[in-house]
mmCIF file with all atom_site columns, C-alpha atoms in Angstrom:
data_model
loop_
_atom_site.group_PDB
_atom_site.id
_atom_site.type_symbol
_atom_site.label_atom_id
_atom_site.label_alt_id
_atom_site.label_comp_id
_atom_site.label_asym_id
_atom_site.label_entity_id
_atom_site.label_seq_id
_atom_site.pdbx_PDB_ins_code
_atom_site.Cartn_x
_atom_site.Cartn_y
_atom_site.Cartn_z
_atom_site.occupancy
_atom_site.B_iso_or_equiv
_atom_site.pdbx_formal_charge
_atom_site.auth_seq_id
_atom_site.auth_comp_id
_atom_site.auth_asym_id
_atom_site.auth_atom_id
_atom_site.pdbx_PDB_model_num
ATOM 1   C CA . UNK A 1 1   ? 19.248  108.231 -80.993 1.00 0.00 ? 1   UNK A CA 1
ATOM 2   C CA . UNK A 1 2   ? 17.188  107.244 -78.356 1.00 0.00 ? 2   UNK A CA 1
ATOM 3   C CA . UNK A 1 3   ? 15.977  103.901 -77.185 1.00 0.00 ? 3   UNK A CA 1
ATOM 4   C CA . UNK A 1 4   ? 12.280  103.453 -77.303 1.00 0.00 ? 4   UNK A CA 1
ATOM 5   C CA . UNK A 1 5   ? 11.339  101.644 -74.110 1.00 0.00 ? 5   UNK A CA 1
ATOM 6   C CA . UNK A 1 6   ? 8.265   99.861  -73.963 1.00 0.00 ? 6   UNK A CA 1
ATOM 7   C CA . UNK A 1 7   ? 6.003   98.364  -70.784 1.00 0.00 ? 7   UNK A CA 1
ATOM 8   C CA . UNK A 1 8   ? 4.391   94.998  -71.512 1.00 0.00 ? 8   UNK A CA 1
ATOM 9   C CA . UNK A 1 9   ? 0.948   94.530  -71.692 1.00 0.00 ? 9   UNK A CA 1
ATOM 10  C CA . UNK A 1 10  ? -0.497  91.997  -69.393 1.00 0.00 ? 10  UNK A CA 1
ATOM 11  C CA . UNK A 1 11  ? -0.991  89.779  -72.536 1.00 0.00 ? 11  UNK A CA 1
ATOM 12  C CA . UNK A 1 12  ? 2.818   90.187  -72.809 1.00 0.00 ? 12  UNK A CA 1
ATOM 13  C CA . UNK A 1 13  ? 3.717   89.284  -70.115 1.00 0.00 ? 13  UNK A CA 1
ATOM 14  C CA . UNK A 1 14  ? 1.111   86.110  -70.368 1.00 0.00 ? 14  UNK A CA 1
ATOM 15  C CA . UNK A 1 15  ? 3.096   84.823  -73.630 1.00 0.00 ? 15  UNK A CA 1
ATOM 16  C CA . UNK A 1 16  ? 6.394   85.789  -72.126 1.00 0.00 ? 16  UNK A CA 1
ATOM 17  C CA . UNK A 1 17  ? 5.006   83.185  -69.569 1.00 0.00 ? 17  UNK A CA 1
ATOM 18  C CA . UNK A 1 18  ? 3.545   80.814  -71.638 1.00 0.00 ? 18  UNK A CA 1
ATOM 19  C CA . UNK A 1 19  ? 6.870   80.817  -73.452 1.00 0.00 ? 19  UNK A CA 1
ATOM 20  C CA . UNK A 1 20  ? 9.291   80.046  -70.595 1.00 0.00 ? 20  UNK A CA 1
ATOM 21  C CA . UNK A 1 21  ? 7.118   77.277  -69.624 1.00 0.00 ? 21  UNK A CA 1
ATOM 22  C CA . UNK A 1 22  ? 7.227   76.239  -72.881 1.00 0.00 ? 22  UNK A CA 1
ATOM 23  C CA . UNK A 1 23  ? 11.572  76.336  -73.564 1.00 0.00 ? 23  UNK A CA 1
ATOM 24  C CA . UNK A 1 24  ? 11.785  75.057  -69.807 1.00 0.00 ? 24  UNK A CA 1
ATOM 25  C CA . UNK A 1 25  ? 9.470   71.397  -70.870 1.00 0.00 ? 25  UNK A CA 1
ATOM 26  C CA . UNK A 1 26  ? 11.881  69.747  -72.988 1.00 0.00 ? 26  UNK A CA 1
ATOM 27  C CA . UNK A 1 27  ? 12.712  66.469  -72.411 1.00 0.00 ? 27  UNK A CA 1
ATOM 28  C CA . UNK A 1 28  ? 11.293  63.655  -70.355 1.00 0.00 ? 28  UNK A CA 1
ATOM 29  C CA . UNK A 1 29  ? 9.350   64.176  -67.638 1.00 0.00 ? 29  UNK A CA 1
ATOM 30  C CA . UNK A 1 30  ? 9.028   67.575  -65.805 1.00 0.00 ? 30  UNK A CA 1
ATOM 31  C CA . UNK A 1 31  ? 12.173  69.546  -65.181 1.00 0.00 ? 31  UNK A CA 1
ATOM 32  C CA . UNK A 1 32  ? 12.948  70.687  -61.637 1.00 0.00 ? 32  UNK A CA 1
ATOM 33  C CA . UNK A 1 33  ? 12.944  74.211  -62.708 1.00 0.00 ? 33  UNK A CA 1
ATOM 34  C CA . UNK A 1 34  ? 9.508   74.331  -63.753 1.00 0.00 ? 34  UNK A CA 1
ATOM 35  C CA . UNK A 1 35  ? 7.903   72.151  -61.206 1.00 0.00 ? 35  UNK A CA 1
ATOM 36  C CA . UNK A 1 36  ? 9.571   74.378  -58.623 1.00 0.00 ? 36  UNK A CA 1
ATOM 37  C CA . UNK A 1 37  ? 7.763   77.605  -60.284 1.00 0.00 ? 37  UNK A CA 1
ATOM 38  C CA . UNK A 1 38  ? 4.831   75.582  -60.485 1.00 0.00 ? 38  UNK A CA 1
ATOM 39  C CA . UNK A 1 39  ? 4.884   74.715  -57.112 1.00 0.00 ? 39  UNK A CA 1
ATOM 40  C CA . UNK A 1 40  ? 5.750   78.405  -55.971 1.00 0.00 ? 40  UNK A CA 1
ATOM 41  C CA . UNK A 1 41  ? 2.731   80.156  -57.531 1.00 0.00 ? 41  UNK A CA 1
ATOM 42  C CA . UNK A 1 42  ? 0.395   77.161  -56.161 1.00 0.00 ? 42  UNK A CA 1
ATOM 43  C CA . UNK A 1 43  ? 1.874   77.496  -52.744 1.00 0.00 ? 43  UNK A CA 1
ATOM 44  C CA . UNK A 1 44  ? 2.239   81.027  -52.379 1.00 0.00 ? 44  UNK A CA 1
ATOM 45  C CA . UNK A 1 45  ? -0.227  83.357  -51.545 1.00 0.00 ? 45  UNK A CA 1
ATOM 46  C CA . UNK A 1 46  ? -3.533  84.109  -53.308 1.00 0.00 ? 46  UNK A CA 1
ATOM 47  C CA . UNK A 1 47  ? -5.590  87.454  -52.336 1.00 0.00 ? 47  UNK A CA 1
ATOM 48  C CA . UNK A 1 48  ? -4.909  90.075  -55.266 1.00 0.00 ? 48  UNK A CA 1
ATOM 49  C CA . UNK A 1 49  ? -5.709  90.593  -58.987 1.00 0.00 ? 49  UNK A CA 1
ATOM 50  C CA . UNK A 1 50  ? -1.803  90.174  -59.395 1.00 0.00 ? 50  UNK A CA 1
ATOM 51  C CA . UNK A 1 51  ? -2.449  86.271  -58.395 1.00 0.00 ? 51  UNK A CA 1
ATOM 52  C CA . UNK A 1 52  ? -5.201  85.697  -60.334 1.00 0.00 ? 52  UNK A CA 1
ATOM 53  C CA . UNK A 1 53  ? -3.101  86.728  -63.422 1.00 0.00 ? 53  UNK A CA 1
ATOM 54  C CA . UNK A 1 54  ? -0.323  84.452  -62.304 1.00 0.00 ? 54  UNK A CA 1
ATOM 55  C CA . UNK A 1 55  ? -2.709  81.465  -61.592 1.00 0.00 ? 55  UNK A CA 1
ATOM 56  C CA . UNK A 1 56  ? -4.409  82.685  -65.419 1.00 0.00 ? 56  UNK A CA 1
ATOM 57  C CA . UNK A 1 57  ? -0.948  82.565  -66.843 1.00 0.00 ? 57  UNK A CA 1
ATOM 58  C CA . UNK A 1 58  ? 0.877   80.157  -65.781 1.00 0.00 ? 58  UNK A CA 1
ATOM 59  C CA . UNK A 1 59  ? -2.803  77.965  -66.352 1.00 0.00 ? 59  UNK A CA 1
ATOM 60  C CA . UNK A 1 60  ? -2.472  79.057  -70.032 1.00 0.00 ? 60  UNK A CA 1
ATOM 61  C CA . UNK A 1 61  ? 1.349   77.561  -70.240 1.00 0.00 ? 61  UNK A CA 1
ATOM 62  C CA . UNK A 1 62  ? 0.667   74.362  -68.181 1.00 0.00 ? 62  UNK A CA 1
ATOM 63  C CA . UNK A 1 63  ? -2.477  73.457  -71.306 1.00 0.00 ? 63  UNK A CA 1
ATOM 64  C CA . UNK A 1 64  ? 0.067   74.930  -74.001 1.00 0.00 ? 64  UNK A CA 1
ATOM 65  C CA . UNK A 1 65  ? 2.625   72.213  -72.753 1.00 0.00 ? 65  UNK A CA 1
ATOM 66  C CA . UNK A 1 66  ? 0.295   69.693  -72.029 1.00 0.00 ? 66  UNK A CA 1
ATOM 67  C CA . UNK A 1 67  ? -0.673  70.150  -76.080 1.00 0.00 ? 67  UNK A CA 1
ATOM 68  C CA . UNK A 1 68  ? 2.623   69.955  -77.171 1.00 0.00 ? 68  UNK A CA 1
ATOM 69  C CA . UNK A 1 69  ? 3.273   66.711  -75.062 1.00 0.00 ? 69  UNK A CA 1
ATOM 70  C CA . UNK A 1 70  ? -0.144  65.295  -76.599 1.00 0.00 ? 70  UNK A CA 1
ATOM 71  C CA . UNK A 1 71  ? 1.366   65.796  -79.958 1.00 0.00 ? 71  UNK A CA 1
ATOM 72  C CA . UNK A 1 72  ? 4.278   64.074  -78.886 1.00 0.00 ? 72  UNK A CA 1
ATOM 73  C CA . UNK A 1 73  ? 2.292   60.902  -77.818 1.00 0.00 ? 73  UNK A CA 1
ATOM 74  C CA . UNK A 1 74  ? 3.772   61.510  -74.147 1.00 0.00 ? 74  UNK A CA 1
ATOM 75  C CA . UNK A 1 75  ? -0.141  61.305  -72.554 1.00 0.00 ? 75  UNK A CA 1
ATOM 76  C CA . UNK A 1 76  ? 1.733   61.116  -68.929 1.00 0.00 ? 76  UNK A CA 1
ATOM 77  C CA . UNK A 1 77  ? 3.289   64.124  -69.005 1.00 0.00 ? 77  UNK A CA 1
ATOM 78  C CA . UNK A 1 78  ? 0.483   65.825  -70.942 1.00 0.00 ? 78  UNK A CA 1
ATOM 79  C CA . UNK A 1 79  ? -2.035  64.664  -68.321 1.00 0.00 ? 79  UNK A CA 1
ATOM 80  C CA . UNK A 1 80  ? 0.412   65.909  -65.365 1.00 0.00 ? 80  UNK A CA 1
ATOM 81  C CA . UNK A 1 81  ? 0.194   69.523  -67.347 1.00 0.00 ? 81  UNK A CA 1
ATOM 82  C CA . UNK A 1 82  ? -3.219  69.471  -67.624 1.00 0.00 ? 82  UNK A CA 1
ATOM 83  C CA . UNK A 1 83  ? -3.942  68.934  -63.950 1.00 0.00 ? 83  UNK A CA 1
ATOM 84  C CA . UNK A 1 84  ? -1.710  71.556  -63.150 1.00 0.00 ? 84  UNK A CA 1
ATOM 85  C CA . UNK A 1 85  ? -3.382  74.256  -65.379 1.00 0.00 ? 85  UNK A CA 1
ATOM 86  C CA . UNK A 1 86  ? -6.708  72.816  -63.882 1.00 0.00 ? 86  UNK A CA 1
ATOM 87  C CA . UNK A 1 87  ? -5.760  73.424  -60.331 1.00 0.00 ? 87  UNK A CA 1
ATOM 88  C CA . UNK A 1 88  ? -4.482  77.133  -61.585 1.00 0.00 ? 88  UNK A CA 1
ATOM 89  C CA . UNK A 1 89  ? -7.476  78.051  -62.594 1.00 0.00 ? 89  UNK A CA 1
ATOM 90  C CA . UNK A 1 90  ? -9.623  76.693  -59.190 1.00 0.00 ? 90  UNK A CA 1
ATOM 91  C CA . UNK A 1 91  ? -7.323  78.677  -57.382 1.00 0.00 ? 91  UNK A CA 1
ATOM 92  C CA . UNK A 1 92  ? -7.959  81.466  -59.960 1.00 0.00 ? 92  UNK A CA 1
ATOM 93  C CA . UNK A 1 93  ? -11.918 80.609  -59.647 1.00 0.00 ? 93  UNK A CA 1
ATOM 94  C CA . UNK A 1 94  ? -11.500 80.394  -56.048 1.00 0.00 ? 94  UNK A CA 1
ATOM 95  C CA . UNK A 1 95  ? -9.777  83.799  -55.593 1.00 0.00 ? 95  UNK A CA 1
ATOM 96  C CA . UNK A 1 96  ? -12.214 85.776  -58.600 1.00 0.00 ? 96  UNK A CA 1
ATOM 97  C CA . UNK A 1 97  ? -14.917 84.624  -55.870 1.00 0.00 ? 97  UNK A CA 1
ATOM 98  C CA . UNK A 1 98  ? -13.406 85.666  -52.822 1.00 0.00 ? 98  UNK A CA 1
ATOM 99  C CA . UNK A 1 99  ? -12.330 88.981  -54.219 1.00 0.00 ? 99  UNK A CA 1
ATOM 100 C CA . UNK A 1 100 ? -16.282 89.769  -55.189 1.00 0.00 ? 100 UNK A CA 1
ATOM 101 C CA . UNK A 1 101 ? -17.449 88.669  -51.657 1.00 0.00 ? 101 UNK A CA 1
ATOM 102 C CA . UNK A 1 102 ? -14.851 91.213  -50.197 1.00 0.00 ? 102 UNK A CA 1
ATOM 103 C CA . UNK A 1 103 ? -15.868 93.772  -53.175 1.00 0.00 ? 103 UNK A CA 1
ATOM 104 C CA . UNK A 1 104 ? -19.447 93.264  -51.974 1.00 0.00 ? 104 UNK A CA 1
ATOM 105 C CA . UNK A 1 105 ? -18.979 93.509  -48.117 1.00 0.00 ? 105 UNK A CA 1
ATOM 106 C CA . UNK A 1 106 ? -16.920 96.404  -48.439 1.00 0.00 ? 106 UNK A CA 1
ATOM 107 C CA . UNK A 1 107 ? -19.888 98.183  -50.650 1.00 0.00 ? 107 UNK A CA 1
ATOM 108 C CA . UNK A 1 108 ? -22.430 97.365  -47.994 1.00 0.00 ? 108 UNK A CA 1
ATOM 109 C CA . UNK A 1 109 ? -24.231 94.997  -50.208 1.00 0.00 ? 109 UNK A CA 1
ATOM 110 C CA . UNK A 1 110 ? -26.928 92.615  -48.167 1.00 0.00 ? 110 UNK A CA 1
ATOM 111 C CA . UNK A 1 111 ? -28.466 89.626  -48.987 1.00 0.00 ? 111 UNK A CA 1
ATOM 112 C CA . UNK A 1 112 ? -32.329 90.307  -49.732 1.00 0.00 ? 112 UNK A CA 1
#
């Protein structure tokens, strides 16, 4: 018998995301771990479609935390979360836009 090997989907890969954020927020306050990763993909560098889906995804965990921290009553942490996510997606924003001016210059597109 064989193994059936499968390759995520970029949804996949979004939850699988999504998810460590998710077992990594327990607790008080922000774990280490997770601010570090934070901290990584908002540091690091920003000029492919293989950012943008790390600024979508890790945007999508920081609101799915900030949720469950709403439901908990901790509105601190939940706000810290939720400014997180929003900065992931302006850098996401940011980088869809510069990606279509490059798109555009490189097709020889003017301005009429």
């Amino acid at each position: 018998m064989t193994d059936q090997i499968s390759i995520p989907t970029l949804p996949d890969l979004m939850r699988g995301i999504e998810r460590w954020m998710e077992a990594q927020a327990t607790g008080d306050g922000i774990p280490g771990e997770l601010q570090a990763e934070v901290d990584r993909v908002l540091d690091g560098p920003a000029g492919n479609v293989d950012h943008l889906f790390t600024f979508l995804a890790f945007a999508r965990g920081c609101h799915t935390v900030a949720e469950e921290r709403r439901q908990r009553d901790d509105w601190a942490n939940a706000l810290c979360y939720h400014h997180f996510g929003q900065i992931m997606i302006e850098h996401a924003v940011n980088l869809l836009a510069r990606l279509a001016a490059e798109d555009i210059r490189r097709i020889g597109e003017t301005r009429h």
